[in-house]
Short mmCIF file of C-alpha atoms in Angstrom, two decimals:
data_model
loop_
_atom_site.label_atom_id
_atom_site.label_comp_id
_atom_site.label_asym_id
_atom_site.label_seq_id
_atom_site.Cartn_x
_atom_site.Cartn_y
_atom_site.Cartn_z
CA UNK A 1 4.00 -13.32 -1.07
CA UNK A 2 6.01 -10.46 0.75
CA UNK A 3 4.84 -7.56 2.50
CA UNK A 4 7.33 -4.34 2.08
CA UNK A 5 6.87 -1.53 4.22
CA UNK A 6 7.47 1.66 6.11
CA UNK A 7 6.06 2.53 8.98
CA UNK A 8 6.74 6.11 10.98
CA UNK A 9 4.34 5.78 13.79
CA UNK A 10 3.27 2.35 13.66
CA UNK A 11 -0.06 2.76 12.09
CA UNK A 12 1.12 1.37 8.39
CA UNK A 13 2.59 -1.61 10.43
CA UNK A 14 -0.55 -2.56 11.92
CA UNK A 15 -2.09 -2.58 9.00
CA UNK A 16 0.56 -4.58 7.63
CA UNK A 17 -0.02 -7.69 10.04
CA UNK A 18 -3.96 -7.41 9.11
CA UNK A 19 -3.08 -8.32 5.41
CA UNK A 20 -0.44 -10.67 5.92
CA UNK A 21 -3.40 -12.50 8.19
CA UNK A 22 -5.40 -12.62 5.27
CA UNK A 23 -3.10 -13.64 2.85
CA UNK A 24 -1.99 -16.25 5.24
CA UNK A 25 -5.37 -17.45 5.70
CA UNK A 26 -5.58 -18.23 1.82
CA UNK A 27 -2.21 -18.99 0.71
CA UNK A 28 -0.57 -20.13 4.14
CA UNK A 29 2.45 -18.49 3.49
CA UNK A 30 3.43 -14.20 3.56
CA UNK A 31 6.83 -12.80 4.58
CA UNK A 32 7.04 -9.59 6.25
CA UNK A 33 9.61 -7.19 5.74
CA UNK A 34 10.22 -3.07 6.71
CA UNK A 35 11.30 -1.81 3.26
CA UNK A 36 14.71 0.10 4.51
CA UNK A 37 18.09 -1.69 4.24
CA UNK A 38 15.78 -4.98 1.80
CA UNK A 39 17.64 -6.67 -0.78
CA UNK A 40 15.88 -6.10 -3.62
CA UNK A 41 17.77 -8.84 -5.55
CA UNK A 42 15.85 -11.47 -3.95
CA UNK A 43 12.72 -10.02 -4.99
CA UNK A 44 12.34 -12.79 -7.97
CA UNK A 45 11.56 -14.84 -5.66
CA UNK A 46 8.39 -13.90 -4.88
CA UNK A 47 4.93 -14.12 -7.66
CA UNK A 48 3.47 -11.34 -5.22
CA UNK A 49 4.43 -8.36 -3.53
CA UNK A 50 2.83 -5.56 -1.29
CA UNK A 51 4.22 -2.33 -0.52
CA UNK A 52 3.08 0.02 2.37
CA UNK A 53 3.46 3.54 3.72
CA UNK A 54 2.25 6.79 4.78
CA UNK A 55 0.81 9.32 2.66
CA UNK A 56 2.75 12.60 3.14
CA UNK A 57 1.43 15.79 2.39
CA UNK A 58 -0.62 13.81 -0.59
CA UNK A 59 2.02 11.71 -1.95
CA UNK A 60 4.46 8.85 -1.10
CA UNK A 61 7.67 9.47 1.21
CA UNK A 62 10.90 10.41 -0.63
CA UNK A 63 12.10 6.76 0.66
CA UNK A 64 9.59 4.90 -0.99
CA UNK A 65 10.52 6.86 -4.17
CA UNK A 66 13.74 6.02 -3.76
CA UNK A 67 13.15 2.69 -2.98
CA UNK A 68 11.02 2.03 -6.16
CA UNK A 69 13.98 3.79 -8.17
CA UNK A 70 16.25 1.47 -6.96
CA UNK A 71 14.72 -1.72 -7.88
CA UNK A 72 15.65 -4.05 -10.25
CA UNK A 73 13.32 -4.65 -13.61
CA UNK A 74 10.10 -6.53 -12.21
CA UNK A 75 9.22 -8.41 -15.57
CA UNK A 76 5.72 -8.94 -14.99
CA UNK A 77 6.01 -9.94 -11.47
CA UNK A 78 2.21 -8.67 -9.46
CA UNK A 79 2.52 -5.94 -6.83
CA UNK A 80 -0.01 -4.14 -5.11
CA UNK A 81 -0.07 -0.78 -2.92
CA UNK A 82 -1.05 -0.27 0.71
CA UNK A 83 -1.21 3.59 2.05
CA UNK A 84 -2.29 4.82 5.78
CA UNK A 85 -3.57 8.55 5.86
CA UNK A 86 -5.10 11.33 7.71
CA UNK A 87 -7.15 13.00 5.29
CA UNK A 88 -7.07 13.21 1.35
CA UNK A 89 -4.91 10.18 -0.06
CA UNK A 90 -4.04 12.49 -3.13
CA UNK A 91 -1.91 11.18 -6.15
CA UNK A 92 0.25 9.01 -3.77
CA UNK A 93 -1.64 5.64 -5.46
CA UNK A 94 -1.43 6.64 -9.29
CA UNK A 95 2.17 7.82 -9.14
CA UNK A 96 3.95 4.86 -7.12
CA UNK A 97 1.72 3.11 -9.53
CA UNK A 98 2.87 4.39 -12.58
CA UNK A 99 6.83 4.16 -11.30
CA UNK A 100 6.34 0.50 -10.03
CA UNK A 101 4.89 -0.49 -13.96
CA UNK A 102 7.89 1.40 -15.41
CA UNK A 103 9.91 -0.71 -13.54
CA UNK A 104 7.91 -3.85 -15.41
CA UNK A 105 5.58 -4.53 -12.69
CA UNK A 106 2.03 -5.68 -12.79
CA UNK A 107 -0.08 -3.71 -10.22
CA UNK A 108 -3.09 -5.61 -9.07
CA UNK A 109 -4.65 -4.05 -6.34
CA UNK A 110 -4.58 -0.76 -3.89
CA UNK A 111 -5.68 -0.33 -0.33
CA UNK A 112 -6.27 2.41 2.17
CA UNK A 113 -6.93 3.54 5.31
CA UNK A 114 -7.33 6.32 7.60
CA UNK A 115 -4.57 6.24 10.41
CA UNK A 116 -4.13 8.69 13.37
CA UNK A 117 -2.31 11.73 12.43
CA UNK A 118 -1.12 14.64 14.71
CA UNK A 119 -0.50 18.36 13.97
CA UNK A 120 1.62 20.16 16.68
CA UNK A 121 -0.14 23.52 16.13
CA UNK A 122 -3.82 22.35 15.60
CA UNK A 123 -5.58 22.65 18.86
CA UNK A 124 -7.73 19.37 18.71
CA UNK A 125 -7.32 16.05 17.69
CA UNK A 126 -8.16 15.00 13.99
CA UNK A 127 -11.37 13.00 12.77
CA UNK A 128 -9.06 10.20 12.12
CA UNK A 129 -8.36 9.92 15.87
CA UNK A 130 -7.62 6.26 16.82
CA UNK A 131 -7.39 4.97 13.40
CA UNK A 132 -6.79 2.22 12.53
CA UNK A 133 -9.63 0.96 14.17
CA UNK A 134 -11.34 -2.42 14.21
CA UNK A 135 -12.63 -2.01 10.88
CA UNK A 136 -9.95 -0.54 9.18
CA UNK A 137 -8.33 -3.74 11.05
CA UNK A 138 -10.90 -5.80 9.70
CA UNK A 139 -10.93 -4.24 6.29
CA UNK A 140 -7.29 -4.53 5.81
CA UNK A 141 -7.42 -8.40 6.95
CA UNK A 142 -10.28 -9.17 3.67
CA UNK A 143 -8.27 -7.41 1.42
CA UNK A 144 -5.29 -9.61 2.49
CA UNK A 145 -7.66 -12.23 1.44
CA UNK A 146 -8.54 -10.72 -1.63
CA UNK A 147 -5.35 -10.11 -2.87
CA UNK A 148 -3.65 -13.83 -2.46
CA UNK A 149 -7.14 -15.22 -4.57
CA UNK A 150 -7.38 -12.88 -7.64
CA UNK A 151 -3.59 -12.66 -7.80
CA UNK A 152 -3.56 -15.96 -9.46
CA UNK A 153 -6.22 -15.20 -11.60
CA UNK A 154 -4.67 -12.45 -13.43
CA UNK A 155 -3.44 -13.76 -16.88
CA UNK A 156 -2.48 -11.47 -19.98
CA UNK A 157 -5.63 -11.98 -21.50
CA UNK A 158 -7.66 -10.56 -18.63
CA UNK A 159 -5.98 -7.84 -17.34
CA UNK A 160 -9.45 -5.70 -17.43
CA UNK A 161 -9.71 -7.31 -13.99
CA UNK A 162 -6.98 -5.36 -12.58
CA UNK A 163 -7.93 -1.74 -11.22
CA UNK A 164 -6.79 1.67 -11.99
CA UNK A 165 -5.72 4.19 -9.24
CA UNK A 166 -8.32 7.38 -9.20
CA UNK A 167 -6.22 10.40 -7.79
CA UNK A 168 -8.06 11.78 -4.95
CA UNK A 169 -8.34 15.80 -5.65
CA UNK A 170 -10.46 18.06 -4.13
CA UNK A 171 -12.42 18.31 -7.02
CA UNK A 172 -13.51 14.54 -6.22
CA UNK A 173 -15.06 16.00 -2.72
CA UNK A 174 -17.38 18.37 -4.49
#
């Protein structure tokens, strides 16, 4: 397994360590990488991999995009998606989704979690104030878990187990 990821203010990296704990404890083995300046050719390599960043302004950074352009074809090989946010995750899970299985990749899983966020002109700190917290932490860590057991259970013929993405509108919060 390898962790990818991109981390502005630290929050997406702690998350980060939390899953490769839990994969560890399953699998004993995840490698950690940040995303910028990888070489994607030795992706192959790997039967699972995890990419994580911030939510901005409801979808994924332009690097990520980039990133995901840049890769080679995937050919079946099982990713899954890890976001941090301050508020409404919007369509940042169905669209790097969608571009990592036109690249040929099998997406398995998504996780998320609130991270601390700051506004320079809002007066007051956000709800998500000290996020990631011990639960997100926690959370984060059994989803690491998750992941590195029902990755090896997902065959052709039952690909019903794997998840869709829900965007996350405001018509959801109604």
């Amino acid at each position: 397994t390898l962790l990818l990821f991109f981390s502005q203010t630290g929050n997406t990296k702690k998350i980060t360590h939390q899953i490769e704990l839990g994969i560890k404890s399953q699998t004993g083995q995840c490698d950690v990488s940040p995303m910028k300046g990888y070489n994607t050719i030795i992706l192959s390599k790997y039967d699972l991999i995890g990419l994580g960043f911030p939510v901005f302004y409801f979808h994924e950074p332009f690097n990520v995009r980039d990133f995901i352009e840049d890769l080679p074809q995937l050919n079946g090989q099982h990713w899954f998606i890890y976001v941090t946010h301050a508020n409404i995750i919007g369509e940042a899970l169905p669209i790097t989704s969608k571009a990592l299985k036109e690249k040929g990749a099998i997406v398995i899983g998504y996780f998320d979690s609130y991270a601390d966020a700051t506004v320079p002109f809002y007066p007051r700190k956000l709800y998500v104030h000290g996020h990631p917290d011990k639960i997100d932490l926690e959370n984060a860590r059994k989803f690491g878990e998750h992941i590195a057991v029902f990755s090896p259970k997902i065959t052709d013929s039952d690909s019903e187990l794997i998840p869709e993405p829900l965007p996350v509108s405001s018509e959801r919060w109604k």
